[in-house]
PDB file of C-alpha atoms and ligand atoms in Angstrom:
ATOM      1  CA  MET Q   1      10.465  -5.366 -42.585  1.00 95.00           C
ATOM      2  CA  ASP Q   2      10.509  -1.636 -41.880  1.00 96.00           C
ATOM      3  CA  LEU Q   3      12.861   1.005 -43.240  1.00 97.00           C
ATOM      4  CA  LYS Q   4      12.555   4.455 -41.677  1.00 97.00           C
ATOM      5  CA  GLY Q   5      14.418   7.474 -43.019  1.00 97.00           C
ATOM      6  CA  LEU Q   6      17.144   5.181 -44.339  1.00 97.00           C
ATOM      7  CA  THR Q   7      19.945   7.364 -45.727  1.00 97.00           C
ATOM      8  CA  LYS Q   8      23.500   6.741 -46.915  1.00 97.00           C
ATOM      9  CA  THR Q   9      26.200   9.276 -47.747  1.00 96.00           C
ATOM     10  CA  TYR Q  10      29.618   7.949 -48.751  1.00 95.00           C
ATOM     11  CA  GLY Q  11      32.628  10.044 -47.750  1.00 91.00           C
ATOM     12  CA  THR Q  12      32.617  13.476 -46.117  1.00 89.00           C
ATOM     13  CA  GLY Q  13      33.028  17.161 -47.014  1.00 88.00           C
ATOM     14  CA  THR Q  14      33.508  18.083 -50.664  1.00 89.00           C
ATOM     15  CA  THR Q  15      33.859  14.429 -51.738  1.00 90.00           C
ATOM     16  CA  ALA Q  16      30.632  13.320 -50.052  1.00 92.00           C
ATOM     17  CA  VAL Q  17      28.255  11.316 -52.268  1.00 91.00           C
ATOM     18  CA  ALA Q  18      24.600  11.297 -51.215  1.00 93.00           C
ATOM     19  CA  ALA Q  19      23.895   7.775 -52.445  1.00 94.00           C
ATOM     20  CA  LEU Q  20      20.523   6.918 -50.963  1.00 96.00           C
ATOM     21  CA  GLY Q  21      17.443   8.195 -49.237  1.00 86.00           C
ATOM     22  CA  PRO Q  22      15.724   9.056 -47.144  1.00 96.00           C
ATOM     23  CA  ILE Q  23      13.812   5.820 -47.806  1.00 97.00           C
ATOM     24  CA  ASP Q  24      10.635   4.886 -45.935  1.00 97.00           C
ATOM     25  CA  LEU Q  25       9.386   1.423 -46.830  1.00 97.00           C
ATOM     26  CA  THR Q  26       7.347  -1.314 -45.184  1.00 96.00           C
ATOM     27  CA  VAL Q  27       7.415  -4.778 -46.731  1.00 95.00           C
ATOM     28  CA  ALA Q  28       5.005  -7.407 -45.432  1.00 93.00           C
ATOM     29  CA  PRO Q  29       5.847 -11.077 -44.793  1.00 91.00           C
ATOM     30  CA  GLY Q  30       5.472 -13.053 -48.015  1.00 89.00           C
ATOM     31  CA  GLU Q  31       5.886 -10.040 -50.276  1.00 93.00           C
ATOM     32  CA  PHE Q  32       8.304 -10.411 -53.180  1.00 94.00           C
ATOM     33  CA  LEU Q  33       9.626  -6.929 -53.798  1.00 96.00           C
ATOM     34  CA  VAL Q  34      11.615  -6.331 -56.955  1.00 95.00           C
ATOM     35  CA  LEU Q  35      13.889  -3.296 -56.797  1.00 96.00           C
ATOM     36  CA  VAL Q  36      14.777  -1.640 -60.106  1.00 94.00           C
ATOM     37  CA  GLY Q  37      16.464   1.569 -61.237  1.00 93.00           C
ATOM     38  CA  ALA Q  38      19.369   2.902 -63.300  1.00 92.00           C
ATOM     39  CA  SER Q  39      22.919   1.818 -62.548  1.00 92.00           C
ATOM     40  CA  GLY Q  40      24.303   3.821 -59.601  1.00 91.00           C
ATOM     41  CA  CYS Q  41      20.887   4.720 -58.150  1.00 93.00           C
ATOM     42  CA  GLY Q  42      21.643   2.981 -54.852  1.00 95.00           C
ATOM     43  CA  LYS Q  43      20.145  -0.514 -55.140  1.00 95.00           C
ATOM     44  CA  SER Q  44      23.236  -2.318 -53.825  1.00 93.00           C
ATOM     45  CA  THR Q  45      23.624   0.300 -51.117  1.00 95.00           C
ATOM     46  CA  LEU Q  46      20.044  -0.285 -50.000  1.00 96.00           C
ATOM     47  CA  LEU Q  47      20.579  -4.061 -49.850  1.00 95.00           C
ATOM     48  CA  ARG Q  48      23.839  -3.716 -47.906  1.00 93.00           C
ATOM     49  CA  LEU Q  49      22.124  -1.476 -45.343  1.00 95.00           C
ATOM     50  CA  VAL Q  50      19.116  -3.770 -45.022  1.00 94.00           C
ATOM     51  CA  GLY Q  51      21.404  -6.815 -44.768  1.00 90.00           C
ATOM     52  CA  GLY Q  52      23.387  -5.303 -41.910  1.00 89.00           C
ATOM     53  CA  LEU Q  53      26.579  -5.344 -44.034  1.00 87.00           C
ATOM     54  CA  ASP Q  54      27.030  -1.558 -43.899  1.00 92.00           C
ATOM     55  CA  SER Q  55      25.778   1.171 -41.532  1.00 94.00           C
ATOM     56  CA  PRO Q  56      23.356   3.884 -42.597  1.00 96.00           C
ATOM     57  CA  THR Q  57      24.254   7.558 -42.214  1.00 96.00           C
ATOM     58  CA  ALA Q  58      20.767   8.008 -40.775  1.00 97.00           C
ATOM     59  CA  GLY Q  59      17.610   5.988 -40.308  1.00 97.00           C
ATOM     60  CA  THR Q  60      16.793   2.480 -39.194  1.00 96.00           C
ATOM     61  CA  VAL Q  61      16.179  -1.045 -40.464  1.00 96.00           C
ATOM     62  CA  SER Q  62      13.928  -3.333 -38.479  1.00 95.00           C
ATOM     63  CA  ILE Q  63      13.008  -6.957 -39.130  1.00 94.00           C
ATOM     64  CA  ALA Q  64      10.069  -7.863 -36.901  1.00 91.00           C
ATOM     65  CA  GLY Q  65      11.448  -5.383 -34.379  1.00 92.00           C
ATOM     66  CA  ASP Q  66      15.053  -6.637 -34.491  1.00 92.00           C
ATOM     67  CA  ALA Q  67      18.207  -5.337 -36.148  1.00 90.00           C
ATOM     68  CA  ALA Q  68      19.347  -7.292 -39.219  1.00 89.00           C
ATOM     69  CA  VAL Q  69      21.819 -10.099 -38.470  1.00 86.00           C
ATOM     70  CA  PRO Q  70      23.144 -11.828 -41.630  1.00 81.00           C
ATOM     71  CA  GLY Q  71      22.502 -15.570 -41.552  1.00 76.00           C
ATOM     72  CA  ARG Q  72      20.069 -15.331 -38.665  1.00 82.00           C
ATOM     73  CA  ASN Q  73      17.125 -13.176 -39.702  1.00 89.00           C
ATOM     74  CA  VAL Q  74      18.352 -12.073 -43.113  1.00 91.00           C
ATOM     75  CA  GLY Q  75      19.888 -14.106 -45.937  1.00 88.00           C
ATOM     76  CA  VAL Q  76      21.927 -12.452 -48.663  1.00 87.00           C
ATOM     77  CA  VAL Q  77      22.869 -13.579 -52.153  1.00 89.00           C
ATOM     78  CA  PHE Q  78      25.015 -10.992 -53.880  1.00 82.00           C
ATOM     79  CA  GLN Q  79      26.992 -11.210 -57.114  1.00 74.00           C
ATOM     80  CA  GLN Q  80      30.017 -12.239 -55.080  1.00 75.00           C
ATOM     81  CA  PRO Q  81      29.237 -15.510 -53.318  1.00 79.00           C
ATOM     82  CA  ARG Q  82      30.726 -15.606 -49.839  1.00 82.00           C
ATOM     83  CA  LEU Q  83      31.121 -19.258 -48.980  1.00 90.00           C
ATOM     84  CA  LEU Q  84      33.188 -20.647 -46.143  1.00 90.00           C
ATOM     85  CA  PRO Q  85      36.427 -21.863 -47.764  1.00 90.00           C
ATOM     86  CA  TRP Q  86      37.314 -24.295 -44.977  1.00 90.00           C
ATOM     87  CA  ARG Q  87      34.162 -26.315 -45.573  1.00 92.00           C
ATOM     88  CA  THR Q  88      33.224 -28.493 -48.498  1.00 95.00           C
ATOM     89  CA  VAL Q  89      30.487 -27.310 -50.846  1.00 96.00           C
ATOM     90  CA  GLY Q  90      27.997 -29.665 -49.176  1.00 96.00           C
ATOM     91  CA  GLY Q  91      29.258 -28.542 -45.771  1.00 96.00           C
ATOM     92  CA  ASN Q  92      28.349 -24.943 -46.560  1.00 94.00           C
ATOM     93  CA  VAL Q  93      24.770 -25.953 -47.289  1.00 95.00           C
ATOM     94  CA  GLU Q  94      24.633 -28.294 -44.279  1.00 95.00           C
ATOM     95  CA  LEU Q  95      25.675 -25.456 -41.985  1.00 92.00           C
ATOM     96  CA  ALA Q  96      22.715 -23.377 -43.170  1.00 89.00           C
ATOM     97  CA  LEU Q  97      20.446 -26.371 -42.545  1.00 92.00           C
ATOM     98  CA  ARG Q  98      21.853 -26.645 -39.032  1.00 91.00           C
ATOM     99  CA  TYR Q  99      21.011 -22.979 -38.386  1.00 84.00           C
ATOM    100  CA  ALA Q 100      17.540 -23.700 -39.742  1.00 82.00           C
ATOM    101  CA  GLY Q 101      17.113 -26.434 -37.118  1.00 87.00           C
ATOM    102  CA  VAL Q 102      17.232 -29.448 -39.445  1.00 92.00           C
ATOM    103  CA  PRO Q 103      18.320 -32.585 -37.518  1.00 95.00           C
ATOM    104  CA  ARG Q 104      21.846 -33.794 -38.236  1.00 95.00           C
ATOM    105  CA  ALA Q 105      20.680 -37.110 -39.709  1.00 95.00           C
ATOM    106  CA  GLU Q 106      18.724 -35.322 -42.453  1.00 96.00           C
ATOM    107  CA  ARG Q 107      21.217 -32.647 -43.374  1.00 96.00           C
ATOM    108  CA  ARG Q 108      23.385 -34.534 -45.852  1.00 95.00           C
ATOM    109  CA  ASP Q 109      20.439 -35.715 -47.953  1.00 96.00           C
ATOM    110  CA  ARG Q 110      18.731 -32.334 -47.814  1.00 95.00           C
ATOM    111  CA  ALA Q 111      21.968 -30.608 -48.879  1.00 96.00           C
ATOM    112  CA  ALA Q 112      22.301 -33.052 -51.781  1.00 96.00           C
ATOM    113  CA  ASP Q 113      18.692 -32.291 -52.826  1.00 94.00           C
ATOM    114  CA  LEU Q 114      19.291 -28.554 -52.706  1.00 93.00           C
ATOM    115  CA  LEU Q 115      22.502 -28.833 -54.734  1.00 95.00           C
ATOM    116  CA  ASP Q 116      20.590 -30.949 -57.224  1.00 92.00           C
ATOM    117  CA  ARG Q 117      17.942 -28.225 -57.532  1.00 87.00           C
ATOM    118  CA  VAL Q 118      20.546 -25.598 -58.411  1.00 87.00           C
ATOM    119  CA  GLY Q 119      22.002 -27.913 -61.054  1.00 87.00           C
ATOM    120  CA  LEU Q 120      25.051 -29.127 -59.104  1.00 92.00           C
ATOM    121  CA  PRO Q 121      24.420 -32.824 -58.434  1.00 91.00           C
ATOM    122  CA  ASP Q 122      28.076 -33.884 -58.151  1.00 91.00           C
ATOM    123  CA  VAL Q 123      29.978 -31.294 -56.175  1.00 93.00           C
ATOM    124  CA  ALA Q 124      29.001 -31.849 -52.520  1.00 94.00           C
ATOM    125  CA  ARG Q 125      32.394 -33.325 -51.566  1.00 95.00           C
ATOM    126  CA  ARG Q 126      34.430 -30.745 -53.468  1.00 96.00           C
ATOM    127  CA  ARG Q 127      36.219 -27.807 -51.902  1.00 95.00           C
ATOM    128  CA  VAL Q 128      34.816 -24.339 -52.563  1.00 94.00           C
ATOM    129  CA  TRP Q 129      37.924 -23.254 -54.508  1.00 92.00           C
ATOM    130  CA  GLU Q 130      37.685 -26.305 -56.787  1.00 94.00           C
ATOM    131  CA  ILE Q 131      34.437 -25.109 -58.393  1.00 93.00           C
ATOM    132  CA  SER Q 132      33.899 -22.109 -60.677  1.00 89.00           C
ATOM    133  CA  GLY Q 133      32.555 -18.706 -59.642  1.00 85.00           C
ATOM    134  CA  GLY Q 134      29.219 -19.438 -61.323  1.00 83.00           C
ATOM    135  CA  GLN Q 135      28.960 -22.729 -59.469  1.00 90.00           C
ATOM    136  CA  GLN Q 136      29.796 -20.992 -56.184  1.00 91.00           C
ATOM    137  CA  GLN Q 137      26.952 -18.590 -56.920  1.00 88.00           C
ATOM    138  CA  ARG Q 138      24.552 -21.506 -57.257  1.00 90.00           C
ATOM    139  CA  VAL Q 139      25.786 -22.893 -53.932  1.00 93.00           C
ATOM    140  CA  ALA Q 140      25.025 -19.513 -52.341  1.00 91.00           C
ATOM    141  CA  ILE Q 141      21.488 -19.793 -53.747  1.00 90.00           C
ATOM    142  CA  ALA Q 142      21.151 -23.357 -52.425  1.00 91.00           C
ATOM    143  CA  ARG Q 143      22.232 -22.068 -49.013  1.00 90.00           C
ATOM    144  CA  ALA Q 144      19.628 -19.289 -49.161  1.00 87.00           C
ATOM    145  CA  LEU Q 145      16.940 -21.864 -50.007  1.00 86.00           C
ATOM    146  CA  ALA Q 146      18.154 -24.100 -47.152  1.00 87.00           C
ATOM    147  CA  ALA Q 147      17.669 -21.514 -44.427  1.00 81.00           C
ATOM    148  CA  PRO Q 148      14.408 -19.609 -44.915  1.00 80.00           C
ATOM    149  CA  THR Q 149      15.307 -16.513 -42.908  1.00 88.00           C
ATOM    150  CA  PRO Q 150      12.370 -14.067 -42.555  1.00 92.00           C
ATOM    151  CA  VAL Q 151      14.077 -11.759 -45.069  1.00 94.00           C
ATOM    152  CA  LEU Q 152      16.064 -12.708 -48.181  1.00 93.00           C
ATOM    153  CA  LEU Q 153      18.036 -10.131 -50.164  1.00 94.00           C
ATOM    154  CA  MET Q 154      19.198 -10.955 -53.683  1.00 94.00           C
ATOM    155  CA  ASP Q 155      21.315  -8.704 -55.889  1.00 93.00           C
ATOM    156  CA  GLU Q 156      21.039  -9.960 -59.490  1.00 90.00           C
ATOM    157  CA  PRO Q 157      21.680 -13.521 -58.348  1.00 89.00           C
ATOM    158  CA  PHE Q 158      20.836 -15.201 -61.648  1.00 87.00           C
ATOM    159  CA  ALA Q 159      22.581 -12.800 -64.025  1.00 83.00           C
ATOM    160  CA  ALA Q 160      25.414 -15.211 -64.876  1.00 77.00           C
ATOM    161  CA  LEU Q 161      23.328 -18.400 -65.152  1.00 81.00           C
ATOM    162  CA  ASP Q 162      22.006 -20.176 -68.237  1.00 83.00           C
ATOM    163  CA  ALA Q 163      18.316 -19.666 -69.084  1.00 86.00           C
ATOM    164  CA  LEU Q 164      17.143 -23.112 -67.993  1.00 84.00           C
ATOM    165  CA  THR Q 165      18.804 -22.960 -64.575  1.00 82.00           C
ATOM    166  CA  ARG Q 166      17.607 -19.380 -64.158  1.00 85.00           C
ATOM    167  CA  GLU Q 167      13.974 -20.323 -64.779  1.00 88.00           C
ATOM    168  CA  ARG Q 168      14.139 -23.250 -62.401  1.00 84.00           C
ATOM    169  CA  LEU Q 169      15.699 -21.128 -59.664  1.00 85.00           C
ATOM    170  CA  GLN Q 170      13.194 -18.318 -60.199  1.00 88.00           C
ATOM    171  CA  ASP Q 171      10.460 -20.870 -59.521  1.00 86.00           C
ATOM    172  CA  ASP Q 172      12.272 -22.208 -56.446  1.00 83.00           C
ATOM    173  CA  VAL Q 173      12.929 -18.811 -54.939  1.00 85.00           C
ATOM    174  CA  ARG Q 174       9.363 -17.707 -55.531  1.00 86.00           C
ATOM    175  CA  GLN Q 175       7.914 -20.937 -54.161  1.00 83.00           C
ATOM    176  CA  VAL Q 176      10.082 -20.994 -51.034  1.00 78.00           C
ATOM    177  CA  GLY Q 177       9.121 -17.372 -50.418  1.00 79.00           C
ATOM    178  CA  ALA Q 178       5.404 -18.072 -50.772  1.00 79.00           C
ATOM    179  CA  GLU Q 179       5.531 -21.232 -48.629  1.00 79.00           C
ATOM    180  CA  SER Q 180       7.518 -19.766 -45.769  1.00 80.00           C
ATOM    181  CA  GLY Q 181       5.999 -16.264 -45.707  1.00 86.00           C
ATOM    182  CA  ARG Q 182       9.470 -14.950 -46.362  1.00 89.00           C
ATOM    183  CA  THR Q 183      10.013 -11.347 -47.421  1.00 93.00           C
ATOM    184  CA  THR Q 184      12.218 -11.166 -50.508  1.00 94.00           C
ATOM    185  CA  VAL Q 185      13.929  -8.076 -51.915  1.00 96.00           C
ATOM    186  CA  PHE Q 186      15.348  -8.807 -55.345  1.00 95.00           C
ATOM    187  CA  VAL Q 187      17.418  -6.503 -57.554  1.00 95.00           C
ATOM    188  CA  THR Q 188      17.334  -7.097 -61.294  1.00 92.00           C
ATOM    189  CA  HIS Q 189      17.952  -5.268 -64.560  1.00 89.00           C
ATOM    190  CA  SER Q 190      15.626  -7.592 -66.424  1.00 87.00           C
ATOM    191  CA  PRO Q 191      12.049  -6.311 -66.929  1.00 84.00           C
ATOM    192  CA  ASP Q 192      10.960  -9.896 -67.637  1.00 85.00           C
ATOM    193  CA  GLU Q 193      12.400 -11.140 -64.380  1.00 88.00           C
ATOM    194  CA  ALA Q 194      10.831  -8.233 -62.492  1.00 89.00           C
ATOM    195  CA  ALA Q 195       7.397  -8.992 -63.941  1.00 87.00           C
ATOM    196  CA  VAL Q 196       7.633 -12.753 -63.404  1.00 87.00           C
ATOM    197  CA  LEU Q 197       8.920 -12.630 -59.835  1.00 90.00           C
ATOM    198  CA  GLY Q 198       7.618  -9.494 -58.188  1.00 92.00           C
ATOM    199  CA  THR Q 199       4.402  -9.106 -56.259  1.00 91.00           C
ATOM    200  CA  ARG Q 200       5.529  -5.508 -55.901  1.00 94.00           C
ATOM    201  CA  ILE Q 201       7.960  -3.399 -57.885  1.00 94.00           C
ATOM    202  CA  VAL Q 202       9.798  -0.422 -56.402  1.00 96.00           C
ATOM    203  CA  VAL Q 203      11.622   1.956 -58.740  1.00 94.00           C
ATOM    204  CA  LEU Q 204      14.474   4.100 -57.408  1.00 95.00           C
ATOM    205  CA  SER Q 205      15.412   7.491 -58.869  1.00 94.00           C
ATOM    206  CA  ARG Q 206      19.023   8.730 -58.740  1.00 90.00           C
ATOM    207  CA  HIS Q 207      21.232  11.221 -56.856  1.00 84.00           C
ATOM    208  CA  PRO Q 208      20.345  10.259 -54.211  1.00 90.00           C
ATOM    209  CA  GLY Q 209      18.280   7.111 -54.701  1.00 93.00           C
ATOM    210  CA  ARG Q 210      14.689   7.697 -53.651  1.00 95.00           C
ATOM    211  CA  ILE Q 211      11.459   5.817 -54.232  1.00 95.00           C
ATOM    212  CA  ALA Q 212      10.095   7.085 -57.557  1.00 94.00           C
ATOM    213  CA  ALA Q 213       7.344   4.487 -57.929  1.00 92.00           C
ATOM    214  CA  ASP Q 214       5.859   1.670 -55.854  1.00 94.00           C
ATOM    215  CA  LEU Q 215       3.661  -0.604 -57.950  1.00 89.00           C
ATOM    216  CA  ALA Q 216       1.765  -3.846 -57.746  1.00 85.00           C
ATOM    217  CA  SER Q 217       3.097  -6.452 -60.170  1.00 79.00           C
ATOM    218  CA  PRO Q 218       1.562  -6.143 -63.648  1.00 70.00           C
ATOM    219  CA  LEU Q 219       1.067  -9.919 -63.778  1.00 67.00           C
ATOM    220  CA  SER Q 220      -1.513 -11.542 -61.592  1.00 51.00           C
ATOM    221  CA  ARG Q 221      -0.837 -15.170 -60.840  1.00 55.00           C
ATOM    222  CA  ASP Q 222      -2.485 -18.088 -59.148  1.00 48.00           C
ATOM    223  CA  ALA Q 223      -1.333 -19.301 -55.779  1.00 43.00           C
ATOM    224  CA  ASP Q 224       0.699 -22.525 -56.094  1.00 45.00           C
TER     225      ASP Q 224
HETATM  226  P1  LIG D 301      23.393   0.500 -57.840  1.00 54.79           P
HETATM  227  O1  LIG D 301      23.511  -0.767 -57.049  1.00 54.79           O
HETATM  228  O2  LIG D 301      21.970   0.938 -58.041  1.00 54.79           O
HETATM  229  O3  LIG D 301      24.158   0.443 -59.110  1.00 54.79           O
HETATM  230  P2  LIG D 301      25.074   1.607 -55.780  1.00 54.79           P
HETATM  231  O4  LIG D 301      24.360   1.398 -54.505  1.00 54.79           O
HETATM  232  O5  LIG D 301      26.163   0.660 -56.144  1.00 54.79           O
HETATM  233  O6  LIG D 301      24.022   1.668 -56.962  1.00 54.79           O
HETATM  234  O7  LIG D 301      25.681   3.067 -55.802  1.00 54.79           O
HETATM  235  C1  LIG D 301      24.924   4.245 -55.472  1.00 54.79           C
HETATM  236  C2  LIG D 301      25.860   5.445 -55.508  1.00 54.79           C
HETATM  237  O8  LIG D 301      26.769   5.369 -54.437  1.00 54.79           O
HETATM  238  C3  LIG D 301      26.703   5.534 -56.763  1.00 54.79           C
HETATM  239  O9  LIG D 301      26.863   6.912 -57.051  1.00 54.79           O
HETATM  240  C4  LIG D 301      28.023   4.893 -56.345  1.00 54.79           C
HETATM  241  O10 LIG D 301      29.104   5.376 -57.093  1.00 54.79           O
HETATM  242  C5  LIG D 301      28.114   5.311 -54.895  1.00 54.79           C
HETATM  243  N1  LIG D 301      28.847   4.336 -54.075  1.00 54.79           N
HETATM  244  C6  LIG D 301      28.493   3.055 -53.863  1.00 54.79           C
HETATM  245  N2  LIG D 301      29.350   2.443 -53.024  1.00 54.79           N
HETATM  246  C7  LIG D 301      30.262   3.382 -52.694  1.00 54.79           C
HETATM  247  C8  LIG D 301      31.401   3.402 -51.856  1.00 54.79           C
HETATM  248  N3  LIG D 301      31.769   2.311 -51.166  1.00 54.79           N
HETATM  249  N4  LIG D 301      32.097   4.553 -51.755  1.00 54.79           N
HETATM  250  C9  LIG D 301      31.720   5.645 -52.423  1.00 54.79           C
HETATM  251  N5  LIG D 301      30.648   5.709 -53.229  1.00 54.79           N
HETATM  252  C10 LIG D 301      29.944   4.600 -53.368  1.00 54.79           C
HETATM  253  P1  LIG D 302      28.925  -5.530 -55.557  1.00 54.79           P
HETATM  254  O1  LIG D 302      27.708  -4.780 -56.030  1.00 54.79           O
HETATM  255  O2  LIG D 302      29.462  -6.491 -56.567  1.00 54.79           O
HETATM  256  O3  LIG D 302      28.775  -6.131 -54.190  1.00 54.79           O
HETATM  257  P2  LIG D 302      30.615  -3.516 -54.306  1.00 54.79           P
HETATM  258  O4  LIG D 302      29.898  -3.755 -53.035  1.00 54.79           O
HETATM  259  O5  LIG D 302      32.092  -3.595 -54.302  1.00 54.79           O
HETATM  260  O6  LIG D 302      30.088  -4.442 -55.505  1.00 54.79           O
HETATM  261  O7  LIG D 302      30.230  -2.073 -54.842  1.00 54.79           O
HETATM  262  C1  LIG D 302      28.901  -1.745 -55.112  1.00 54.79           C
HETATM  263  C2  LIG D 302      28.855  -0.556 -56.041  1.00 54.79           C
HETATM  264  O8  LIG D 302      29.463   0.578 -55.443  1.00 54.79           O
HETATM  265  C3  LIG D 302      29.563  -0.790 -57.352  1.00 54.79           C
HETATM  266  O9  LIG D 302      28.698  -0.334 -58.380  1.00 54.79           O
HETATM  267  C4  LIG D 302      30.816   0.046 -57.296  1.00 54.79           C
HETATM  268  O10 LIG D 302      31.115   0.594 -58.544  1.00 54.79           O
HETATM  269  C5  LIG D 302      30.428   1.129 -56.311  1.00 54.79           C
HETATM  270  N1  LIG D 302      31.572   1.537 -55.534  1.00 54.79           N
HETATM  271  C6  LIG D 302      32.262   0.749 -54.688  1.00 54.79           C
HETATM  272  N2  LIG D 302      33.252   1.443 -54.130  1.00 54.79           N
HETATM  273  C7  LIG D 302      33.184   2.694 -54.635  1.00 54.79           C
HETATM  274  C8  LIG D 302      33.937   3.875 -54.451  1.00 54.79           C
HETATM  275  N3  LIG D 302      34.972   3.935 -53.612  1.00 54.79           N
HETATM  276  N4  LIG D 302      33.562   4.983 -55.120  1.00 54.79           N
HETATM  277  C9  LIG D 302      32.512   4.941 -55.941  1.00 54.79           C
HETATM  278  N5  LIG D 302      31.756   3.865 -56.156  1.00 54.79           N
HETATM  279  C10 LIG D 302      32.099   2.745 -55.520  1.00 54.79           C
END
């Protein structure tokens, strides 16, 4: 994944806010980049630009030479889960499996396994609006694990979860990333989470957000 001169200004004229950049960053396949920085430094802006959910004022995002297309070459898990309300919970996960090329006959069982992993063994047949916001968030994580897009963007995905579920999902996300050579960009406010998950830690400064530090993870760890 390559970011070149990536810049975002919100608004125009006297109300313009220079929110981000220019950012130049290359992230290799399999890298787990943790993005940290003070509130308002532009972390969410960076993820929205990389995820193709908002347009930069200047600069480019390239994923193996292509533009970012959510769901196809980039997966996103933000604080607000965006599930398809006309599908069941299991159906949302099965759709991601279909995009990932999993044969129809295997999808239901695989979806059930993934929902089990995120601590939701009994909700596959429920409608999205019948489960809580926190549960919807876990479904969004299950969906991200189902379809290993080359790039995964996560904006504090575990903030609202209990410690046990959080630890299990940290392991899953890290393992899926390592197995599939997936590039992960993960925003967190937790130094512990940054140290446990990141192979690389990028710190943004503020006004506008720029790269202040780009570090290898302080923890070395064995390959699984
Ligand atoms: P972070 O995720 O690090 O908290 P953000 O990317 O949310 O930072 O915000 C970076 C800066 O851009 C902040 O000054 C914020 O107020 C501003 N900003 C973010 N989104 C918008 C928007 N849609 N319109 C105007 N300003 C925005
Ligand atoms: P989320 O991070 O939950 O996806 P949003 O995408 O709505 O939230 O906004 C991201 C950040 O940008 C938030 O920190 C929010 O405060 C800030 N922001 C959004 N809209 C504006 C705005 N019009 N002016 C200033 N900041 C904004």
